[in-house]
Each structure stands twice: as C-alpha cells, then as structure tokens.
PDB file of C-alpha atoms and ligand atoms in Angstrom:
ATOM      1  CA  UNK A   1      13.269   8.172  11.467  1.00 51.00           C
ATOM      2  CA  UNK A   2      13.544  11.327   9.168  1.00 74.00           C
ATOM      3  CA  UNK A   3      11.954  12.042   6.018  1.00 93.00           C
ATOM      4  CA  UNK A   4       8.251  14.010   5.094  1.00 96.00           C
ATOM      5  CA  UNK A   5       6.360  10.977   6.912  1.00 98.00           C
ATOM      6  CA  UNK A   6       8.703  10.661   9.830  1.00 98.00           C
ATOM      7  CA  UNK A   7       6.780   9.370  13.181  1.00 96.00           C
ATOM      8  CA  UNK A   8       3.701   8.932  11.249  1.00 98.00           C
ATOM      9  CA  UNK A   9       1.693   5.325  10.803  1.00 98.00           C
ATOM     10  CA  UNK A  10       0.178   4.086   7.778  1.00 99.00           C
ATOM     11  CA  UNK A  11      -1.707   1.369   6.948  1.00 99.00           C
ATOM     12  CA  UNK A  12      -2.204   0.275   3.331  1.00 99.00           C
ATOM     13  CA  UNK A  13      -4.784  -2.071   1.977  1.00 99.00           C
ATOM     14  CA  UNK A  14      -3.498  -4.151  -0.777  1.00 98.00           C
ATOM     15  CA  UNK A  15      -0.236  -4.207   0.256  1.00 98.00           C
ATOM     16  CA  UNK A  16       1.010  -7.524  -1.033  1.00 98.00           C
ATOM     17  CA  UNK A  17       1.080  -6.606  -4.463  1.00 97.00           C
ATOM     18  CA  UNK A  18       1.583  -3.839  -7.467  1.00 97.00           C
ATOM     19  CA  UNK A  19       0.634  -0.063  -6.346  1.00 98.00           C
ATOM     20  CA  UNK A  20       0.536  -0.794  -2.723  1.00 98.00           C
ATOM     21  CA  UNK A  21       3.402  -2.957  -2.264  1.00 98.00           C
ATOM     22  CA  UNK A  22       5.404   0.119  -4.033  1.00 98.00           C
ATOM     23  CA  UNK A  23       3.627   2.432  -2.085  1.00 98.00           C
ATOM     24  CA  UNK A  24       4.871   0.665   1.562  1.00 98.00           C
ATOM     25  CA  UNK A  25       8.144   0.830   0.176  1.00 98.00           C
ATOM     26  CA  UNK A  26       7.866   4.457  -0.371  1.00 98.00           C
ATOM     27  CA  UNK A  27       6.077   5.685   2.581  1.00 98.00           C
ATOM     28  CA  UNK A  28       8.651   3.106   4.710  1.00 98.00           C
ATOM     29  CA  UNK A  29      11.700   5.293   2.945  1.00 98.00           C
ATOM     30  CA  UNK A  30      10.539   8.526   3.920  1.00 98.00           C
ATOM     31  CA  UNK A  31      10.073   7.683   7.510  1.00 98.00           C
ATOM     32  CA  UNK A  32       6.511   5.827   7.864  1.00 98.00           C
ATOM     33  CA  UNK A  33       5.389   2.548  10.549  1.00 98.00           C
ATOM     34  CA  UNK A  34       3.521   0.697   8.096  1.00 98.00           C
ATOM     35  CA  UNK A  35       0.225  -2.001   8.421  1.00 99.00           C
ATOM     36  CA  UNK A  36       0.577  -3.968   5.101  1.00 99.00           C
ATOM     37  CA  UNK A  37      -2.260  -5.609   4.864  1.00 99.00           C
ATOM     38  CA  UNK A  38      -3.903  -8.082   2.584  1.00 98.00           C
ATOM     39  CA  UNK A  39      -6.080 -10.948   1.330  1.00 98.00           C
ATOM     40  CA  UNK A  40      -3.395 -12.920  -0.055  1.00 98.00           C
ATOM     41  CA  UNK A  41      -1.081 -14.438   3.450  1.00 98.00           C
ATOM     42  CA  UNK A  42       1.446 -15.748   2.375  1.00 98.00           C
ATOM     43  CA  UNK A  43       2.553 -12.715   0.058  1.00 98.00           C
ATOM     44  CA  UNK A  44       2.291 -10.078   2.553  1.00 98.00           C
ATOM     45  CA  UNK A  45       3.941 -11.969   4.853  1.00 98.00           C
ATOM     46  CA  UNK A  46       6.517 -12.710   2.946  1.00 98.00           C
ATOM     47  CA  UNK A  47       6.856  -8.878   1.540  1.00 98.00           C
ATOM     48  CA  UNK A  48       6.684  -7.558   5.051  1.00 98.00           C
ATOM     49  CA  UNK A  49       9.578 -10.056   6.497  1.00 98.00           C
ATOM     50  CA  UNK A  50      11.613  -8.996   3.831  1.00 98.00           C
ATOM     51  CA  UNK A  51      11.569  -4.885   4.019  1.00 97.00           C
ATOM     52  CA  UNK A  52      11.445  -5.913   8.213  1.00 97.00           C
ATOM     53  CA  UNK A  53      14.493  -7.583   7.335  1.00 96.00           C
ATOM     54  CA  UNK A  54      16.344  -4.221   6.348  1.00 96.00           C
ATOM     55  CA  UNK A  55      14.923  -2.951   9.701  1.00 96.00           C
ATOM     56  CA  UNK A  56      12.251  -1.187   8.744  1.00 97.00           C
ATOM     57  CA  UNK A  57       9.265  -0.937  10.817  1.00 98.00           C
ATOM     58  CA  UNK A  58       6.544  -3.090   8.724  1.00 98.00           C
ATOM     59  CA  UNK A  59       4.162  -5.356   9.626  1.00 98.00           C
ATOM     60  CA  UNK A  60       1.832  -7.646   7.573  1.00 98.00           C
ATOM     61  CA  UNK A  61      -1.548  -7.848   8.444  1.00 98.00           C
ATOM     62  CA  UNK A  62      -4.286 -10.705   6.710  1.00 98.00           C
ATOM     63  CA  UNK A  63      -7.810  -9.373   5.894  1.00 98.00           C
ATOM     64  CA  UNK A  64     -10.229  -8.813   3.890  1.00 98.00           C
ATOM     65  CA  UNK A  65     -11.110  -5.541   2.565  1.00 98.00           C
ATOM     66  CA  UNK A  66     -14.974  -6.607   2.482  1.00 98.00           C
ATOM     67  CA  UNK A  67     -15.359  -7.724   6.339  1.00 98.00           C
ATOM     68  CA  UNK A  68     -16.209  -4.615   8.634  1.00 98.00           C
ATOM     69  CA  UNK A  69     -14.345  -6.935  11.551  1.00 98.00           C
ATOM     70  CA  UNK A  70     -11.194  -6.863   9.637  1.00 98.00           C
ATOM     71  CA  UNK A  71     -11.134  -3.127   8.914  1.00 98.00           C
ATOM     72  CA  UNK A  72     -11.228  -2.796  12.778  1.00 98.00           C
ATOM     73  CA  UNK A  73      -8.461  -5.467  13.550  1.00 98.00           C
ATOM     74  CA  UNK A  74      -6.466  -3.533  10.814  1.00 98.00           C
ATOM     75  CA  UNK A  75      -6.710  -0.416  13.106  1.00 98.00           C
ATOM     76  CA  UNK A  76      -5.887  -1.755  16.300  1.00 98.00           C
ATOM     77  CA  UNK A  77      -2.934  -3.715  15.104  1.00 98.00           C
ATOM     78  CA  UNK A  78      -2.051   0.178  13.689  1.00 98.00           C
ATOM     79  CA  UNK A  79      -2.386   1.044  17.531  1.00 98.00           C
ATOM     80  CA  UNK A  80      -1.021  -1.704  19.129  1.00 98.00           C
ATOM     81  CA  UNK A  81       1.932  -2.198  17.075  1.00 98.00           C
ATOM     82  CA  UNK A  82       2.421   1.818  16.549  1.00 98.00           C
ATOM     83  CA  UNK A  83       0.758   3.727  18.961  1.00 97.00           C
ATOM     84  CA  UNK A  84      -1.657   5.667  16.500  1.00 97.00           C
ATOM     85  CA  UNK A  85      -2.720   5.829  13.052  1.00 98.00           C
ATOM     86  CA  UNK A  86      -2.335   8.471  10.432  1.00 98.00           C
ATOM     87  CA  UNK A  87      -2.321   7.744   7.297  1.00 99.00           C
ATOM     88  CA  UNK A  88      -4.710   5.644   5.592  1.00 99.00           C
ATOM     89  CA  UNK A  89      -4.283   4.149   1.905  1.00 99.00           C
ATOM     90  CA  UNK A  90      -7.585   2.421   0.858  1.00 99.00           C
ATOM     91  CA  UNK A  91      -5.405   0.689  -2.493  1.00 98.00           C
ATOM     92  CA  UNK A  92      -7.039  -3.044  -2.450  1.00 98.00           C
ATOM     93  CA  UNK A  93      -8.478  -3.714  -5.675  1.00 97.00           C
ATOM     94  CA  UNK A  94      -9.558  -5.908  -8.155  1.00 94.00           C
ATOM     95  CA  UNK A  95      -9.856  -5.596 -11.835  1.00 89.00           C
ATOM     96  CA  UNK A  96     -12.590  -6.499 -14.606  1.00 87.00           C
ATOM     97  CA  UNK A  97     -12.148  -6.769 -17.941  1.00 81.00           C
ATOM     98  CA  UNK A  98     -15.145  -7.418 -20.337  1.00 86.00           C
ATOM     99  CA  UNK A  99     -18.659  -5.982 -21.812  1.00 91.00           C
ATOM    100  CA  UNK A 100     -21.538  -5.598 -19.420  1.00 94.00           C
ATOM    101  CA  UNK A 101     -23.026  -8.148 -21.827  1.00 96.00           C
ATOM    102  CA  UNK A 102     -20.877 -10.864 -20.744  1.00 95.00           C
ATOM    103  CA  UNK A 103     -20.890  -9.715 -17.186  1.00 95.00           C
ATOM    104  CA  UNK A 104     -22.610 -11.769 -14.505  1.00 97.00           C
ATOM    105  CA  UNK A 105     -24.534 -10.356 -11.521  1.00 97.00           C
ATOM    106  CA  UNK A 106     -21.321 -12.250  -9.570  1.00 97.00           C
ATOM    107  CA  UNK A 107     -19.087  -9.868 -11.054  1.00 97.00           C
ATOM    108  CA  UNK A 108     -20.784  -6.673 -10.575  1.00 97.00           C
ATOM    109  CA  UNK A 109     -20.869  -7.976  -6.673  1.00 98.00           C
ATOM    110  CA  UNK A 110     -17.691  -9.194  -6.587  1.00 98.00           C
ATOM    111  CA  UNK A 111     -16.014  -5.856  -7.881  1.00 98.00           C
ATOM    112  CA  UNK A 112     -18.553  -3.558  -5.843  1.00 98.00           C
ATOM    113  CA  UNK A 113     -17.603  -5.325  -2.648  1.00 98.00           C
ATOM    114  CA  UNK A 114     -13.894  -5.121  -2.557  1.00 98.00           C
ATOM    115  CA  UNK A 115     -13.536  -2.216  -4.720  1.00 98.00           C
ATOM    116  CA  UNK A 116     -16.048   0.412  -2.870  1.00 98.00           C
ATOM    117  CA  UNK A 117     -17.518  -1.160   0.040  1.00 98.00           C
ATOM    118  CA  UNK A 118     -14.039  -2.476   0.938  1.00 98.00           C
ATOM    119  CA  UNK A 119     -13.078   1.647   0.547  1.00 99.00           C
ATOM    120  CA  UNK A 120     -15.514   2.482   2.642  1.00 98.00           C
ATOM    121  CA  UNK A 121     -15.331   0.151   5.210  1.00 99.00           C
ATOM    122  CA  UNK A 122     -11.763   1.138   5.552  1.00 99.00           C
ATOM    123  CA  UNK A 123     -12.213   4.870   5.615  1.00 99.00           C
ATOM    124  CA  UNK A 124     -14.575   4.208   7.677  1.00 98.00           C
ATOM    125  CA  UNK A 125     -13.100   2.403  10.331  1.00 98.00           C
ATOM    126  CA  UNK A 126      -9.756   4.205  10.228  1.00 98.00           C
ATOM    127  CA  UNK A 127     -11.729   8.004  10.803  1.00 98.00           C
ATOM    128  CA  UNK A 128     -13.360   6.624  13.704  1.00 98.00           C
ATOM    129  CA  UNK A 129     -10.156   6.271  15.470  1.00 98.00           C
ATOM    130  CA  UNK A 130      -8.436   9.706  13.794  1.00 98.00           C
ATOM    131  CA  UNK A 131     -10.696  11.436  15.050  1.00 98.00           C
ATOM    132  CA  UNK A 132     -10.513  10.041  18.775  1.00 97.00           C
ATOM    133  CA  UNK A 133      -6.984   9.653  18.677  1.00 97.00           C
ATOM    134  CA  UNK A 134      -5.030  12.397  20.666  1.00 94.00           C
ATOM    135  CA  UNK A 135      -3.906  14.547  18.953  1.00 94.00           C
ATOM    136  CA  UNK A 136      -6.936  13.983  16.177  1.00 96.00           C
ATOM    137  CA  UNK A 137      -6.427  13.478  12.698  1.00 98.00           C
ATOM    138  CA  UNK A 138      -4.926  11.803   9.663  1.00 98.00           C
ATOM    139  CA  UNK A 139      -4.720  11.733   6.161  1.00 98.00           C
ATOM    140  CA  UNK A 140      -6.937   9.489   3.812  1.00 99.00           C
ATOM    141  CA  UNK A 141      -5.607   8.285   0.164  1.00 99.00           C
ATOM    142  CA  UNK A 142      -7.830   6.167  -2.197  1.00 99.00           C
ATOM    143  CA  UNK A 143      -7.296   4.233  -5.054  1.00 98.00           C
ATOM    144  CA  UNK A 144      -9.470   5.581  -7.606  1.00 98.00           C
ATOM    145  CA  UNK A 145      -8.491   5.067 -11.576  1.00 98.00           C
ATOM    146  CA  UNK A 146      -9.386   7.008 -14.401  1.00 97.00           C
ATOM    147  CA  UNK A 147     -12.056   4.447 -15.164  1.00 96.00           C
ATOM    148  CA  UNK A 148     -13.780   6.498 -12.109  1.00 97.00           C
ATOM    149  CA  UNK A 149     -13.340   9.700 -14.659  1.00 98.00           C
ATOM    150  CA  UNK A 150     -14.073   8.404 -18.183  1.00 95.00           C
ATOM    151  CA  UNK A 151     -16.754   6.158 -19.540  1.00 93.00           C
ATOM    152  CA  UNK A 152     -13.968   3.268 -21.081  1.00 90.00           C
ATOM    153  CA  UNK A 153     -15.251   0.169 -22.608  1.00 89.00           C
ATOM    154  CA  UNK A 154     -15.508  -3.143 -21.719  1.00 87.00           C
ATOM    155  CA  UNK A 155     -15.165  -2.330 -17.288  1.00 88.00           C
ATOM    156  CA  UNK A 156     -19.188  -2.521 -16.471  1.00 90.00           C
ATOM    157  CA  UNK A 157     -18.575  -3.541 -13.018  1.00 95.00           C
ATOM    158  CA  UNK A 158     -15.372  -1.598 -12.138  1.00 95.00           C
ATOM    159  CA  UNK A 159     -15.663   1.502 -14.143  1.00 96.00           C
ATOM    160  CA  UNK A 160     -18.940   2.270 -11.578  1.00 97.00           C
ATOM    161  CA  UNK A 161     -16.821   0.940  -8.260  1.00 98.00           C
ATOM    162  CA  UNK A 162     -14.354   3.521  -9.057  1.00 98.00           C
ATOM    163  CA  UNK A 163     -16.854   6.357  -9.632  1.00 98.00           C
ATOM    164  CA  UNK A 164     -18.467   5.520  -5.834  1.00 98.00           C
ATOM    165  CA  UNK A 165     -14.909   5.944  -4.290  1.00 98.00           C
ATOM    166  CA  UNK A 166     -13.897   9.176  -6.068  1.00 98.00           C
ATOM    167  CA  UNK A 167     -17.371  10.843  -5.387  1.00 98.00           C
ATOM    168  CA  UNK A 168     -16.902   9.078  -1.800  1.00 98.00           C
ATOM    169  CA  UNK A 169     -13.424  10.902  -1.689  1.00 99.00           C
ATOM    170  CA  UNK A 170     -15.388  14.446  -1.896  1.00 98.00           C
ATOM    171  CA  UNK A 171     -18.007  13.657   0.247  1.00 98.00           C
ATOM    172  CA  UNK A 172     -15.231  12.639   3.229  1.00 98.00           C
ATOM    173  CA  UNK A 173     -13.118  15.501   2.786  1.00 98.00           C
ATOM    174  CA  UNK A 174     -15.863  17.950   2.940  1.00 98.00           C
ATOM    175  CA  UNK A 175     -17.186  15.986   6.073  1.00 98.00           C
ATOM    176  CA  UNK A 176     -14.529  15.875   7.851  1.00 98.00           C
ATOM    177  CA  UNK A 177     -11.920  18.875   6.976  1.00 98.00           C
ATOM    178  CA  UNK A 178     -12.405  20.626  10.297  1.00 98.00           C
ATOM    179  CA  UNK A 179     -12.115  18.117  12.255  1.00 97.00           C
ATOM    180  CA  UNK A 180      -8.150  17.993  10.916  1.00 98.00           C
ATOM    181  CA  UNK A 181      -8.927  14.761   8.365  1.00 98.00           C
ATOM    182  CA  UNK A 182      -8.046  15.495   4.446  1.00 99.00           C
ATOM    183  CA  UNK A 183      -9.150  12.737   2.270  1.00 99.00           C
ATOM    184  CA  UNK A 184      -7.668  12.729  -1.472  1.00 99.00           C
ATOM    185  CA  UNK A 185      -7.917  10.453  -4.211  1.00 99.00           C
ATOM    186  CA  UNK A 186      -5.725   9.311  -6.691  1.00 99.00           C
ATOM    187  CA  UNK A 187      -6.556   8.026 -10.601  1.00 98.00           C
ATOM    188  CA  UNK A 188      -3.881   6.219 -12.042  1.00 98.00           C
ATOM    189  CA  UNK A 189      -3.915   5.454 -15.668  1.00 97.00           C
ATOM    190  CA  UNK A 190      -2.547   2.109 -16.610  1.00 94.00           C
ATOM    191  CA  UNK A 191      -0.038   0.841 -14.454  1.00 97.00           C
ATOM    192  CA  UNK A 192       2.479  -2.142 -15.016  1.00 95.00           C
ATOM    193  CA  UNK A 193       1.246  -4.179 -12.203  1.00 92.00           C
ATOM    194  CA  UNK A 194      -0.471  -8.165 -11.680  1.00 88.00           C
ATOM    195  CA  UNK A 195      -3.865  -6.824 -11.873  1.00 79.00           C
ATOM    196  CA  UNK A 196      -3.042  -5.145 -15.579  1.00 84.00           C
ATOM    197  CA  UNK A 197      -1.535  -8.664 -16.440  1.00 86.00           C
ATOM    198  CA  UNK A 198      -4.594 -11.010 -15.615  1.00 82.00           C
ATOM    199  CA  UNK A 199      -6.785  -7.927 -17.825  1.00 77.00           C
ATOM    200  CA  UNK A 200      -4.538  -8.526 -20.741  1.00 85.00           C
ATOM    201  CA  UNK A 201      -5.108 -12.220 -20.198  1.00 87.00           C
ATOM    202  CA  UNK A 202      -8.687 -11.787 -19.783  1.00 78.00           C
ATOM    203  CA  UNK A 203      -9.159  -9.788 -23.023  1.00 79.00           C
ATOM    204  CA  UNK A 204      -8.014 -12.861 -25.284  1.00 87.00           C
ATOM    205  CA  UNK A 205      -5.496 -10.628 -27.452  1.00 91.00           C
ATOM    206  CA  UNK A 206      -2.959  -9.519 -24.195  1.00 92.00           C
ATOM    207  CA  UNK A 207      -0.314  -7.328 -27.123  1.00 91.00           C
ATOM    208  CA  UNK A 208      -3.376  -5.725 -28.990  1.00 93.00           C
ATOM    209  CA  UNK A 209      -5.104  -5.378 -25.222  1.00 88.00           C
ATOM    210  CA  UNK A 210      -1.723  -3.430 -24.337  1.00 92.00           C
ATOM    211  CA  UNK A 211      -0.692  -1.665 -27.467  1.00 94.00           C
ATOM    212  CA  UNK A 212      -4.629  -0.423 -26.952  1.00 89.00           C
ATOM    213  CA  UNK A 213      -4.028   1.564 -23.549  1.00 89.00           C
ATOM    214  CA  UNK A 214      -0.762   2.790 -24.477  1.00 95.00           C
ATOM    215  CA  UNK A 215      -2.265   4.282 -27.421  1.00 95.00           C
ATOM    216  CA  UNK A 216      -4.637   5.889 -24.446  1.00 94.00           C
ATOM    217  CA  UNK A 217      -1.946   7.661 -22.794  1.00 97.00           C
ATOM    218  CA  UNK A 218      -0.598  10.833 -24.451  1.00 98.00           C
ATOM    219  CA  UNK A 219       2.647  10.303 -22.714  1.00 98.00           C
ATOM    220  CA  UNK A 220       3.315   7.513 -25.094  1.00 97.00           C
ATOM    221  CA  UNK A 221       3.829   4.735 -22.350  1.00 97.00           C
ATOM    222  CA  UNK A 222       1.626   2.834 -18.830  1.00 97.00           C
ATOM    223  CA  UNK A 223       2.899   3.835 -16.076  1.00 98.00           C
ATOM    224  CA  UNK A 224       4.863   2.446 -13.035  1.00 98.00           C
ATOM    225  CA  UNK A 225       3.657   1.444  -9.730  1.00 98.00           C
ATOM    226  CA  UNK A 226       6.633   3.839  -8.168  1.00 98.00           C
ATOM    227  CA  UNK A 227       4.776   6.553 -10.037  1.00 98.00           C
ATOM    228  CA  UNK A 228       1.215   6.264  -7.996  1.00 98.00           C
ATOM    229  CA  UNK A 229       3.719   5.551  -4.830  1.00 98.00           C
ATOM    230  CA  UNK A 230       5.219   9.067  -5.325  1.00 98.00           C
ATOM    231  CA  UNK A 231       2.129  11.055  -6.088  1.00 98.00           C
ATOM    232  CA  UNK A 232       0.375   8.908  -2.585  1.00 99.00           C
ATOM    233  CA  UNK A 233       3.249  10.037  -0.658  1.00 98.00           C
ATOM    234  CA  UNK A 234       3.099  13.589  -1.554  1.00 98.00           C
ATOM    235  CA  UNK A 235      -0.710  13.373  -0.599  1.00 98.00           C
ATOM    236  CA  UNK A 236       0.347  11.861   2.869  1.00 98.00           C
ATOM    237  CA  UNK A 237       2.252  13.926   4.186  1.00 98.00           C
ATOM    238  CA  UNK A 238       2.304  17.609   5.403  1.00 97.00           C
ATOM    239  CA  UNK A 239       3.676  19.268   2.036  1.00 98.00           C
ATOM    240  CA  UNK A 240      -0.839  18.373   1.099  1.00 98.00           C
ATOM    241  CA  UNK A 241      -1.497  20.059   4.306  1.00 98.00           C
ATOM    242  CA  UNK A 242      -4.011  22.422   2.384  1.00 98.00           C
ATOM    243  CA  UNK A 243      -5.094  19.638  -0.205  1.00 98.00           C
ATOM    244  CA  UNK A 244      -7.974  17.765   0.493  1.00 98.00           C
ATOM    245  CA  UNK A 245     -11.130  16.555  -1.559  1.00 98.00           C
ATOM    246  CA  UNK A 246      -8.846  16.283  -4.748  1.00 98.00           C
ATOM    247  CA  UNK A 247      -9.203  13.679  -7.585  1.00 98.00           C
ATOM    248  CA  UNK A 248      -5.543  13.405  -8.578  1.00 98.00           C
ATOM    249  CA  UNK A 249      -4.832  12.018 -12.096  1.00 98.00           C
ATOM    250  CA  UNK A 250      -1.716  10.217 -12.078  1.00 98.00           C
ATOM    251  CA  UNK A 251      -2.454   9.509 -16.101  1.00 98.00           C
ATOM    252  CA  UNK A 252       0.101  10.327 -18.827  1.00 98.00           C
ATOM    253  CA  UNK A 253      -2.011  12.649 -19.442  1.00 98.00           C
ATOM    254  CA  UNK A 254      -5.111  10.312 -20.147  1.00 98.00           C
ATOM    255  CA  UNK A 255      -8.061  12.414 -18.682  1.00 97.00           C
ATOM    256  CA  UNK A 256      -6.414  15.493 -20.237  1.00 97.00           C
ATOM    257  CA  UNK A 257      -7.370  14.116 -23.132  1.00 91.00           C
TER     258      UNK A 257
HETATM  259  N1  NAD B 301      -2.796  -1.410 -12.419  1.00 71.20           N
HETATM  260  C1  NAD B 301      -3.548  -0.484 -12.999  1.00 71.20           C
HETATM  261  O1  NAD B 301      -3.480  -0.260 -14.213  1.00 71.20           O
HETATM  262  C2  NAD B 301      -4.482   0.339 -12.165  1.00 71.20           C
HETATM  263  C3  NAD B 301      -5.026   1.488 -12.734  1.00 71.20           C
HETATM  264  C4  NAD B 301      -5.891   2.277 -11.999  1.00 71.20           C
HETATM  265  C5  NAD B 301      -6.228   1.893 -10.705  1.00 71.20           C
HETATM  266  N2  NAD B 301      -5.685   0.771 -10.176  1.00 71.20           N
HETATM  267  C6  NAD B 301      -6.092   0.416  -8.816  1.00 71.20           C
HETATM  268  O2  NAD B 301      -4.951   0.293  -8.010  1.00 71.20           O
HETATM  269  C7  NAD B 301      -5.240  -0.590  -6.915  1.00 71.20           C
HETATM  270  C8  NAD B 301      -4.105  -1.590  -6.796  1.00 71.20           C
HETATM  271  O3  NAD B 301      -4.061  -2.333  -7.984  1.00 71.20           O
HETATM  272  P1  NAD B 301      -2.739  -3.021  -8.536  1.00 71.20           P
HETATM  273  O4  NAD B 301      -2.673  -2.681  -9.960  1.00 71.20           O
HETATM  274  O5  NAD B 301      -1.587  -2.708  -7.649  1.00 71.20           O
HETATM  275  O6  NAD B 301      -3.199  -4.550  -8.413  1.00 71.20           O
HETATM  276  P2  NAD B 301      -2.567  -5.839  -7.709  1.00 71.20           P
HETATM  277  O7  NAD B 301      -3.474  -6.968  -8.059  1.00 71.20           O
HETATM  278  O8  NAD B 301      -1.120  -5.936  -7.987  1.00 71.20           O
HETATM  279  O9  NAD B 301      -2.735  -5.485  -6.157  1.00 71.20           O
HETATM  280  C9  NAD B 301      -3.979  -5.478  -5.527  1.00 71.20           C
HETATM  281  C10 NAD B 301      -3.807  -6.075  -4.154  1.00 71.20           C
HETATM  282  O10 NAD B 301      -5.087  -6.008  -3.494  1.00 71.20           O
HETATM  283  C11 NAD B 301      -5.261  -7.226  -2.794  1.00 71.20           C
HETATM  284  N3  NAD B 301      -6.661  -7.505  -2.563  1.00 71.20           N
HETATM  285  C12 NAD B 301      -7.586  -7.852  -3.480  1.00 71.20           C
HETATM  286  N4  NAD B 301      -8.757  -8.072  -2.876  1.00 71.20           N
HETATM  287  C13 NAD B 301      -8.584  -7.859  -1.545  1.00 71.20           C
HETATM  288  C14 NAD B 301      -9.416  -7.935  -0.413  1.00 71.20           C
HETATM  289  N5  NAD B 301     -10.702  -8.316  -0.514  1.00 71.20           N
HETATM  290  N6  NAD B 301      -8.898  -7.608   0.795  1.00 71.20           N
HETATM  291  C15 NAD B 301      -7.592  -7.253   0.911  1.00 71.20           C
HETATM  292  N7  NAD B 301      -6.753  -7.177  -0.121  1.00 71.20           N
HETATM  293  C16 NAD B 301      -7.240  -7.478  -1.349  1.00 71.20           C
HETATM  294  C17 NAD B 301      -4.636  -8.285  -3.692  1.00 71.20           C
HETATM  295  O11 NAD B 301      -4.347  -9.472  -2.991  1.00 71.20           O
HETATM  296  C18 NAD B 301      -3.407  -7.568  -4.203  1.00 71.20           C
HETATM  297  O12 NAD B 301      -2.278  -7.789  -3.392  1.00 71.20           O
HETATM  298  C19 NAD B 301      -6.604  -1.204  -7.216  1.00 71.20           C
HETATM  299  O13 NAD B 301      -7.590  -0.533  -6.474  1.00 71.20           O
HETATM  300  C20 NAD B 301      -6.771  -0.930  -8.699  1.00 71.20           C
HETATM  301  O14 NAD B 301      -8.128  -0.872  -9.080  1.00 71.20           O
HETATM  302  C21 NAD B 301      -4.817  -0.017 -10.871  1.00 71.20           C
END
C-alpha cells in the first residue's frame, strides 16, 4: 500500500485504547502492517478484527508491557506475521492522579513498571532486532507527557515515570543514530481519552478536575487522540529522517507556557 509508511511494520503498545488505538488507525491509513498489542484481550481483539475487517493488515497481540518475554513475542509476531519491524510506538500507559501523600509504595511500583520499565523493555527488545534485521534500522516513538517536562501537582508516581522515558528517549537516540535507529518522543498535553476519564474520577470533583487542565492549555481546549496520532506518524516515517533525540510537545501550547 501507498502512503509515507507504505511497506513499513509497526507495532504499538497500548493499542486497545485512546492514543494508540488512534495512532494504529493512522499509521494503518498511510500504508503501515501493524502489531496492536495490549493488556486488555478482549479489546484489542476486538479493535483489530474490526479495522482487519476493512482489509487492513492489523493484528492484535496480548501482553504485558512489564514482562521482558512478552516484549520478545511482540517482535516475532512483528516478523512472523510481517517479515520485519520498523517502527516502534512504546504508548502503553497508565495514569495517577493524587498527592505523594496519599500515594502508596504500590502505586509508585505500579506506575514505574508499566510506564518506564514497560518503555524500556520494549525499546529494548524491538532495537535488538532493528539492528539485526537486513536492511538495519527503524524508528522509535515514546509516549512521554508533559508531566515528563513540568513539575504538575498531585502525579508523584507518574510525573517521575515520564521523566525516565523522555531522558531515556535522548540517551537511545544518541546511542544508536549511526547505526540507522532515530528514537523521538512525544509529550502530549491532556488528551480526551479513558485514561483522562478514570483521573477526573479519581480526583473527586471530575468538571472542576477538567475545567482545571483546560485552563492549563493556552490553546483554550485538551486535545484529541487523532492529534498525538498525527504528530507519531510524522515522527515515523521518512519526512523525520533527520529528527531524532527530540522531546516533541504535542501541548496547546502547555510547556510554552
Ligand atoms: N490522555 C492523556 O491526557 C495523556 C497525556 C499525556 C500522555 N499520555 C500517555 O499516553 C499513553 C496512552 O494513554 P491514553 O490516554 O491513550 O490511555 P488509555 O488508557 O486509553 O490507553 C492506554 C492503553 O494501554 C494499555 N495498557 C496499560 N497497561 C498495559 C500493560 N501493562 N501492557 C500492555 N498494555 C497496557 C491499556 O490497556 C490501554 O489500552 C500513556 O502512556 C499515557 O501516559 C496520555
């Protein structure tokens, strides 16, 4: 198929939900194989069958960020269903919402396991093979936020799991650049997406919890999950050929602030 990421293979982490599900949609439109994969079965399954449906080459995949073993099934189904893999997007996520007061050594784990070791277990696994793979290379997003870039109450555990990944993004690129691998991050601000909704829920006062991050964003609005899916894409493909090691805000204008 045609389109900026025709003949390439992706596989996207999270991909049952929000950001990523938008994000296979996107990278399927402009020409992409894609691994959807994710914790939750029977929603990736069921989000895969249908864009397979329309004939378009996706397949789910169930794992868990957080197991090494999965990462590594999540690449060879890449090469067994595909033949190769070139784009990673390390998206899976989960969200906190609270004061480090009120957080329990379970959450801080909880959040640093899927949210950075799950990113680096991914990039991790998926480099080993781009950089075997003939010809070598590939393309690495990851799912930062602008909780990675600005100290914003009441996110203790996640806040610090997004720092690791964008600091991991740098430390990546600049590792692996010659060897024909760029690795880019992007920082959404608040997105519309089932993560944001169980944080308003969380927070006790869900309209004051929202009319509180709009009020963040300069642009005057959250954003929409097609809006990270555009600015991934962009990073994907070969129009970023001479981007790597960037920390993309995809804000409203938040960090600008
Ligand atoms: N929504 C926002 O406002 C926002 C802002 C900045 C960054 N982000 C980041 O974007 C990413 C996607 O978030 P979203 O808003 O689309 O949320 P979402 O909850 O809609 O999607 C996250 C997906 O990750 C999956 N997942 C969670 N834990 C997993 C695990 N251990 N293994 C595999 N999959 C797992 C979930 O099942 C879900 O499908 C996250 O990394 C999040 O931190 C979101």
């Amino acid at each position: 198929m045609g389109g900026r990421l025709g003949g390439k293979v992706a596989l996207i982490t999270g991909a049952a939900s929000g950001i990523g599900l938008a994000t296979a949609g996107r990278f399927l439109s402009e020409g992409a194989s894609v691994v959807m994969a994710d914790v939750q079965a029977g929603a990736v399954e069921a989000e895969a069958s249908r864009l397979a449906a329309d004939g378009l080459p996706a397949v789910a995949l169930v794992m868990d960020v957080t197991s090494s073993d999965d990462n590594r099934r999540a690449v060879e189904v890449a090469v067994d269903r595909f033949g190769r893999l070139d784009i990673l997007f390390a998206n899976a996520g989960i969200g906190y919402s609270g004061a480090i007061v009120d957080a329990t050594d379970d959450d801080w784990d909880r959040v640093m396991a899927v949210n950075a070791r799950g990113v680096f277990l991914s990039a991790r696994e998926s480099i080993r093979h781009m950089l075997a793979q003939d010809p070598p290379g590939g393309s690495v997003i990851i799912n930062g936020s602008i909780s990675g870039l600005a100290g914003i109450p009441g996110q203790a555990p996640y806040a610090p799991s997004k720092g690791a990944v964008v600091q991991l993004t740098r430390q990546l690129a600049v590792e692996y650049a010659a060897r024909g691998i760029r690795v880019n991050c992007v920082c959404p601000g608040t997105v519309d997406t089932p993560v944001l909704r169980r944080g308003m829920a969380m927070s006790g006062d869900p309209e004051g919890f929202l009319a509180m991050l709009i009020a963040g964003h300069p642009i005057g609005r959250i954003g929409l999950a097609d809006e990270i899916a555009a600015a991934v894409a962009f990073l994907a493909s070969d129009e970023a050929s001479f981007i790597t090691g960037a920390i993309l805000p995809v804000d409203g204008g938040y960090t600008a602030r």
